mmCIF file of C-alpha atoms in Angstrom:
data_model
loop_
_atom_site.group_PDB
_atom_site.id
_atom_site.type_symbol
_atom_site.label_atom_id
_atom_site.label_comp_id
_atom_site.label_asym_id
_atom_site.label_seq_id
_atom_site.Cartn_x
_atom_site.Cartn_y
_atom_site.Cartn_z
ATOM 1 C CA GLY A 143 -38.309 -32.036 43.684
ATOM 2 C CA TRP A 144 -35.057 -30.495 44.632
ATOM 3 C CA GLY A 145 -33.419 -31.544 41.360
ATOM 4 C CA ASP A 146 -33.791 -28.011 39.562
ATOM 5 C CA GLU A 147 -32.437 -26.631 42.831
ATOM 6 C CA LEU A 148 -29.169 -28.581 42.910
ATOM 7 C CA ALA A 149 -28.615 -28.213 39.309
ATOM 8 C CA GLN A 150 -28.750 -24.296 39.753
ATOM 9 C CA GLY A 151 -26.013 -25.050 42.472
ATOM 10 C CA LEU A 152 -24.050 -26.881 40.432
ATOM 11 C CA LYS A 153 -23.978 -24.362 37.557
ATOM 12 C CA ILE A 154 -22.867 -21.560 40.359
ATOM 13 C CA THR A 155 -20.315 -23.961 41.512
ATOM 14 C CA VAL A 156 -18.956 -24.715 38.055
ATOM 15 C CA LEU A 157 -19.136 -21.095 36.846
ATOM 16 C CA LEU A 158 -17.389 -19.946 40.105
ATOM 17 C CA ALA A 159 -14.269 -22.311 39.560
ATOM 18 C CA LEU A 160 -14.252 -21.324 35.656
ATOM 19 C CA CYS A 161 -14.219 -17.412 36.432
ATOM 20 C CA THR A 162 -11.864 -18.269 39.203
ATOM 21 C CA LEU A 163 -9.185 -20.243 37.022
ATOM 22 C CA PRO A 164 -8.185 -17.535 34.353
ATOM 23 C CA PHE A 165 -7.979 -14.968 37.623
ATOM 24 C CA GLY A 166 -5.727 -17.288 39.602
ATOM 25 C CA LEU A 167 -3.501 -18.379 36.553
ATOM 26 C CA ALA A 168 -2.750 -14.854 35.246
ATOM 27 C CA LEU A 169 -1.941 -13.650 38.741
ATOM 28 C CA GLY A 170 0.112 -16.966 39.515
ATOM 29 C CA LEU A 171 2.151 -16.288 36.235
ATOM 30 C CA LEU A 172 2.942 -12.698 37.069
ATOM 31 C CA ILE A 173 4.089 -13.677 40.641
ATOM 32 C CA ALA A 174 6.113 -16.650 39.090
ATOM 33 C CA LEU A 175 7.527 -14.095 36.474
ATOM 34 C CA ALA A 176 8.392 -11.777 39.727
ATOM 35 C CA LYS A 177 10.346 -14.555 41.446
ATOM 36 C CA ASN A 178 12.075 -15.512 38.417
ATOM 37 C CA SER A 179 13.235 -11.956 37.402
ATOM 38 C CA GLY A 180 16.338 -11.868 39.890
ATOM 39 C CA GLU A 181 15.155 -8.465 41.144
ATOM 40 C CA ARG A 182 15.526 -8.729 44.731
ATOM 41 C CA SER A 183 12.455 -6.316 45.644
ATOM 42 C CA LEU A 184 10.184 -8.297 43.464
ATOM 43 C CA VAL A 185 11.422 -11.444 44.582
ATOM 44 C CA ILE A 186 10.872 -10.704 48.146
ATOM 45 C CA ALA A 187 7.393 -9.133 47.580
ATOM 46 C CA ALA A 188 6.435 -12.465 45.476
ATOM 47 C CA ASN A 189 7.508 -14.647 48.630
ATOM 48 C CA ILE A 190 5.721 -12.681 50.901
ATOM 49 C CA TYR A 191 2.488 -13.009 48.988
ATOM 50 C CA THR A 192 3.001 -16.506 48.498
ATOM 51 C CA THR A 193 3.831 -17.201 52.049
ATOM 52 C CA ILE A 194 0.664 -15.276 53.108
ATOM 53 C CA PHE A 195 -1.665 -16.910 51.066
ATOM 54 C CA ARG A 196 -0.400 -20.503 51.193
ATOM 55 C CA GLY A 197 -0.257 -20.574 54.881
ATOM 56 C CA LEU A 198 -3.651 -18.893 55.662
ATOM 57 C CA PRO A 199 -6.759 -21.132 55.805
ATOM 58 C CA GLU A 200 -8.979 -20.749 52.704
ATOM 59 C CA LEU A 201 -11.970 -19.880 54.737
ATOM 60 C CA LEU A 202 -10.114 -17.316 56.531
ATOM 61 C CA THR A 203 -9.007 -15.542 53.274
ATOM 62 C CA LEU A 204 -12.670 -15.786 52.297
ATOM 63 C CA PHE A 205 -13.666 -13.928 55.382
ATOM 64 C CA ILE A 206 -11.031 -11.385 54.856
ATOM 65 C CA VAL A 207 -11.970 -10.569 51.511
ATOM 66 C CA TYR A 208 -15.797 -10.572 51.876
ATOM 67 C CA TYR A 209 -16.012 -8.536 55.093
ATOM 68 C CA GLY A 210 -12.904 -6.728 54.830
ATOM 69 C CA GLY A 211 -13.694 -5.690 51.191
ATOM 70 C CA GLN A 212 -17.163 -4.494 52.135
ATOM 71 C CA ILE A 213 -15.828 -2.513 55.096
ATOM 72 C CA ALA A 214 -12.976 -0.682 52.772
ATOM 73 C CA LEU A 215 -15.635 -0.054 49.997
ATOM 74 C CA GLN A 216 -18.233 1.341 52.039
ATOM 75 C CA LYS A 217 -15.852 3.699 53.713
ATOM 76 C CA LEU A 218 -14.663 4.827 50.314
ATOM 77 C CA VAL A 219 -18.075 5.436 49.139
ATOM 78 C CA ASN A 220 -18.866 7.279 52.223
ATOM 79 C CA LEU A 221 -16.152 9.594 51.266
ATOM 80 C CA PHE A 222 -18.676 10.974 48.402
ATOM 81 C CA SER A 223 -22.089 10.184 49.530
ATOM 82 C CA ASP A 224 -24.208 8.026 52.095
ATOM 83 C CA THR A 225 -25.034 5.151 49.974
ATOM 84 C CA TYR A 226 -24.942 1.400 51.343
ATOM 85 C CA VAL A 227 -22.859 -0.884 49.236
ATOM 86 C CA GLU A 228 -22.824 -4.284 49.454
ATOM 87 C CA VAL A 229 -19.876 -6.624 48.195
ATOM 88 C CA ASN A 230 -20.992 -9.379 45.677
ATOM 89 C CA SER A 231 -20.603 -12.768 47.162
ATOM 90 C CA PHE A 232 -19.736 -14.425 43.810
ATOM 91 C CA VAL A 233 -17.062 -11.780 43.343
ATOM 92 C CA ALA A 234 -15.804 -11.973 46.604
ATOM 93 C CA GLY A 235 -15.384 -15.842 46.614
ATOM 94 C CA MET A 236 -13.559 -15.529 42.888
ATOM 95 C CA ILE A 237 -11.006 -13.350 44.459
ATOM 96 C CA ALA A 238 -10.502 -15.099 47.487
ATOM 97 C CA LEU A 239 -10.112 -18.586 45.893
ATOM 98 C CA GLY A 240 -8.200 -16.793 43.200
ATOM 99 C CA LEU A 241 -5.664 -15.405 45.520
ATOM 100 C CA VAL A 242 -5.038 -18.629 47.178
ATOM 101 C CA PHE A 243 -4.827 -20.391 43.660
ATOM 102 C CA SER A 244 -2.444 -17.896 42.367
ATOM 103 C CA ALA A 245 -0.172 -18.404 45.507
ATOM 104 C CA PHE A 246 -0.040 -22.200 44.619
ATOM 105 C CA SER A 247 0.002 -22.081 41.043
ATOM 106 C CA SER A 248 3.012 -19.817 40.991
ATOM 107 C CA GLU A 249 5.113 -22.318 42.625
ATOM 108 C CA THR A 250 3.840 -24.523 39.684
ATOM 109 C CA PHE A 251 4.955 -22.283 37.129
ATOM 110 C CA LEU A 252 8.138 -21.084 39.043
ATOM 111 C CA SER A 253 9.108 -25.047 38.737
ATOM 112 C CA ALA A 254 8.413 -24.928 35.103
ATOM 113 C CA PHE A 255 10.485 -21.843 34.399
ATOM 114 C CA ARG A 256 13.381 -23.919 35.773
ATOM 115 C CA GLY A 257 12.494 -26.679 33.745
ATOM 116 C CA ILE A 258 13.339 -24.793 30.364
ATOM 117 C CA PRO A 259 17.037 -24.746 29.376
ATOM 118 C CA THR A 260 18.270 -21.431 29.659
ATOM 119 C CA GLY A 261 20.001 -21.820 26.193
ATOM 120 C CA GLN A 262 16.820 -21.751 24.362
ATOM 121 C CA PRO A 263 15.472 -17.924 25.259
ATOM 122 C CA GLU A 264 19.130 -17.051 24.538
ATOM 123 C CA ALA A 265 19.384 -18.489 21.242
ATOM 124 C CA GLY A 266 16.083 -16.400 20.570
ATOM 125 C CA LYS A 267 17.852 -13.421 21.660
ATOM 126 C CA ALA A 268 20.614 -14.419 19.294
ATOM 127 C CA LEU A 269 18.158 -14.665 16.425
ATOM 128 C CA GLY A 270 16.753 -11.274 17.184
ATOM 129 C CA LEU A 271 13.738 -11.972 18.832
ATOM 130 C CA SER A 272 12.378 -9.332 21.351
ATOM 131 C CA SER A 273 11.655 -10.343 24.797
ATOM 132 C CA PHE A 274 8.007 -10.743 24.334
ATOM 133 C CA GLN A 275 8.646 -12.613 21.210
ATOM 134 C CA ARG A 276 11.094 -15.247 22.997
ATOM 135 C CA PHE A 277 8.638 -15.650 25.849
ATOM 136 C CA ARG A 278 5.420 -16.323 23.387
ATOM 137 C CA LEU A 279 7.500 -18.439 20.933
ATOM 138 C CA ILE A 280 10.084 -20.384 23.198
ATOM 139 C CA VAL A 281 9.092 -19.993 26.977
ATOM 140 C CA LEU A 282 5.336 -19.778 27.023
ATOM 141 C CA PRO A 283 4.650 -23.347 24.854
ATOM 142 C CA GLN A 284 7.125 -25.136 27.063
ATOM 143 C CA LEU A 285 5.893 -23.719 30.255
ATOM 144 C CA VAL A 286 2.460 -24.684 29.553
ATOM 145 C CA ARG A 287 3.599 -28.277 28.918
ATOM 146 C CA LEU A 288 5.868 -28.227 31.859
ATOM 147 C CA ALA A 289 3.108 -26.770 34.388
ATOM 148 C CA LEU A 290 0.085 -28.772 33.099
ATOM 149 C CA PRO A 291 0.062 -31.627 35.269
ATOM 150 C CA GLY A 292 0.476 -29.843 38.398
ATOM 151 C CA LEU A 293 -2.069 -26.970 37.184
ATOM 152 C CA SER A 294 -4.422 -30.079 36.662
ATOM 153 C CA ASN A 295 -4.039 -31.193 40.210
ATOM 154 C CA LEU A 296 -4.787 -27.251 41.395
ATOM 155 C CA TRP A 297 -8.047 -26.929 39.171
ATOM 156 C CA LEU A 298 -9.259 -30.243 40.982
ATOM 157 C CA VAL A 299 -8.476 -28.729 44.655
ATOM 158 C CA LEU A 300 -10.050 -25.514 43.084
ATOM 159 C CA LEU A 301 -13.422 -27.534 42.419
ATOM 160 C CA LYS A 302 -13.470 -28.796 45.878
ATOM 161 C CA GLU A 303 -12.584 -25.188 47.433
ATOM 162 C CA THR A 304 -15.675 -23.563 45.758
ATOM 163 C CA SER A 305 -17.800 -25.367 48.386
ATOM 164 C CA LEU A 306 -16.511 -22.764 51.015
ATOM 165 C CA VAL A 307 -18.493 -20.130 49.540
ATOM 166 C CA SER A 308 -21.622 -21.223 50.853
ATOM 167 C CA ILE A 309 -20.851 -19.815 54.216
ATOM 168 C CA ILE A 310 -21.078 -16.323 52.696
ATOM 169 C CA ALA A 311 -24.474 -16.981 51.294
ATOM 170 C CA LEU A 312 -23.626 -18.111 47.908
ATOM 171 C CA ASP A 313 -26.336 -20.299 46.410
ATOM 172 C CA ASP A 314 -23.689 -23.068 45.196
ATOM 173 C CA LEU A 315 -24.071 -26.836 45.420
ATOM 174 C CA ILE A 316 -23.269 -26.965 49.039
ATOM 175 C CA ARG A 317 -25.677 -24.176 50.164
ATOM 176 C CA LYS A 318 -28.546 -25.839 48.036
ATOM 177 C CA THR A 319 -27.890 -29.176 49.568
ATOM 178 C CA ASN A 320 -28.204 -27.646 52.945
ATOM 179 C CA ILE A 321 -31.432 -26.242 52.195
ATOM 180 C CA ALA A 322 -32.603 -29.186 50.738
ATOM 181 C CA VAL A 323 -31.694 -31.259 54.142
ATOM 182 C CA GLY A 324 -32.934 -28.442 56.355
ATOM 183 C CA ASN A 325 -36.469 -28.911 54.425
ATOM 184 C CA THR A 326 -36.675 -32.671 54.051
ATOM 185 C CA LYS A 327 -34.693 -33.928 56.915
ATOM 186 C CA GLU A 328 -32.739 -36.521 54.778
ATOM 187 C CA PRO A 329 -29.126 -35.605 55.141
ATOM 188 C CA LEU A 330 -27.576 -38.916 54.282
ATOM 189 C CA LEU A 331 -29.507 -38.687 50.909
ATOM 190 C CA PHE A 332 -28.863 -35.286 49.582
ATOM 191 C CA TYR A 333 -25.183 -35.166 51.077
ATOM 192 C CA SER A 334 -24.533 -38.437 49.295
ATOM 193 C CA VAL A 335 -26.105 -36.795 45.887
ATOM 194 C CA ALA A 336 -23.803 -33.994 46.390
ATOM 195 C CA CYS A 337 -21.039 -36.269 46.915
ATOM 196 C CA GLY A 338 -21.807 -38.221 43.495
ATOM 197 C CA ILE A 339 -22.180 -34.851 41.630
ATOM 198 C CA TYR A 340 -18.724 -33.539 42.830
ATOM 199 C CA LEU A 341 -17.150 -36.925 41.775
ATOM 200 C CA VAL A 342 -18.692 -36.793 38.494
ATOM 201 C CA VAL A 343 -17.502 -33.197 37.944
ATOM 202 C CA ALA A 344 -13.931 -34.167 39.093
ATOM 203 C CA LEU A 345 -14.203 -37.213 36.817
ATOM 204 C CA ILE A 346 -15.204 -35.072 33.619
ATOM 205 C CA SER A 347 -12.446 -32.585 34.751
ATOM 206 C CA SER A 348 -9.564 -35.465 34.791
ATOM 207 C CA LYS A 349 -10.756 -36.799 31.513
ATOM 208 C CA GLY A 350 -10.756 -33.774 29.937
ATOM 209 C CA LEU A 351 -7.427 -32.328 31.157
ATOM 210 C CA SER A 352 -5.659 -35.789 30.404
ATOM 211 C CA ALA A 353 -6.946 -35.257 26.697
ATOM 212 C CA ILE A 354 -5.288 -31.710 26.689
ATOM 213 C CA GLU A 355 -2.198 -33.096 28.259
ATOM 214 C CA MET A 356 -1.895 -35.660 25.818
ATOM 215 C CA LYS A 357 -2.460 -32.989 23.100
ATOM 216 C CA VAL A 358 0.183 -30.721 24.309
ATOM 217 C CA ASN A 359 2.643 -33.481 24.809
ATOM 218 C CA ARG A 360 2.282 -34.981 21.469
ATOM 219 C CA GLY A 361 5.579 -35.271 19.526
ATOM 220 C CA GLN A 362 7.477 -35.248 22.842
ATOM 221 C CA GLU A 363 9.651 -38.199 23.733
ATOM 222 C CA ARG A 364 8.207 -40.084 26.414
ATOM 223 C CA ILE A 365 10.831 -41.653 29.064
#
């Protein structure tokens, strides 16, 4: 009778990963742009950011965002009223995982930037294209193609890291599994089921990402 609960936990897990992905990708791209800009202050700031969030354990980052965000938000609200506020565990998990994901994805984007011949944007500039047009029409399509394999791996890592949010009381798949184990005293059964679910989700993701990669790379010469 625990199928519905596990299905609900799976829904939260997948939803958290899907909400974290665009946030992490957008932030990672901005960090990569900062590193690739050549502006010393931006490069230093971006390097500090990636060093911190690539070096900290994901669980510690989650605690800092959840509990630190709670304290900071409460102090801000106390400036105007005595209302008690509580940080949503889903939002805290999304932000924490997104920060870590962005730190790693920025390196993937940066490598992709360096794989694009510098002569192509310069040719676009010679044709009278604006900076935004050069990025949208010349750089971005190649950036996606070059970065996709690395980002695919990071997506699979993100799916696994969503299990950490169970520790801040978000009803994801792992938390629902733990509740089932506590009630039935059958850890091997339910943890095996959770393993199977994660493997199925990872397999589906891999198939989908492979299809996207083939579509993006069509017309490209294979070596």
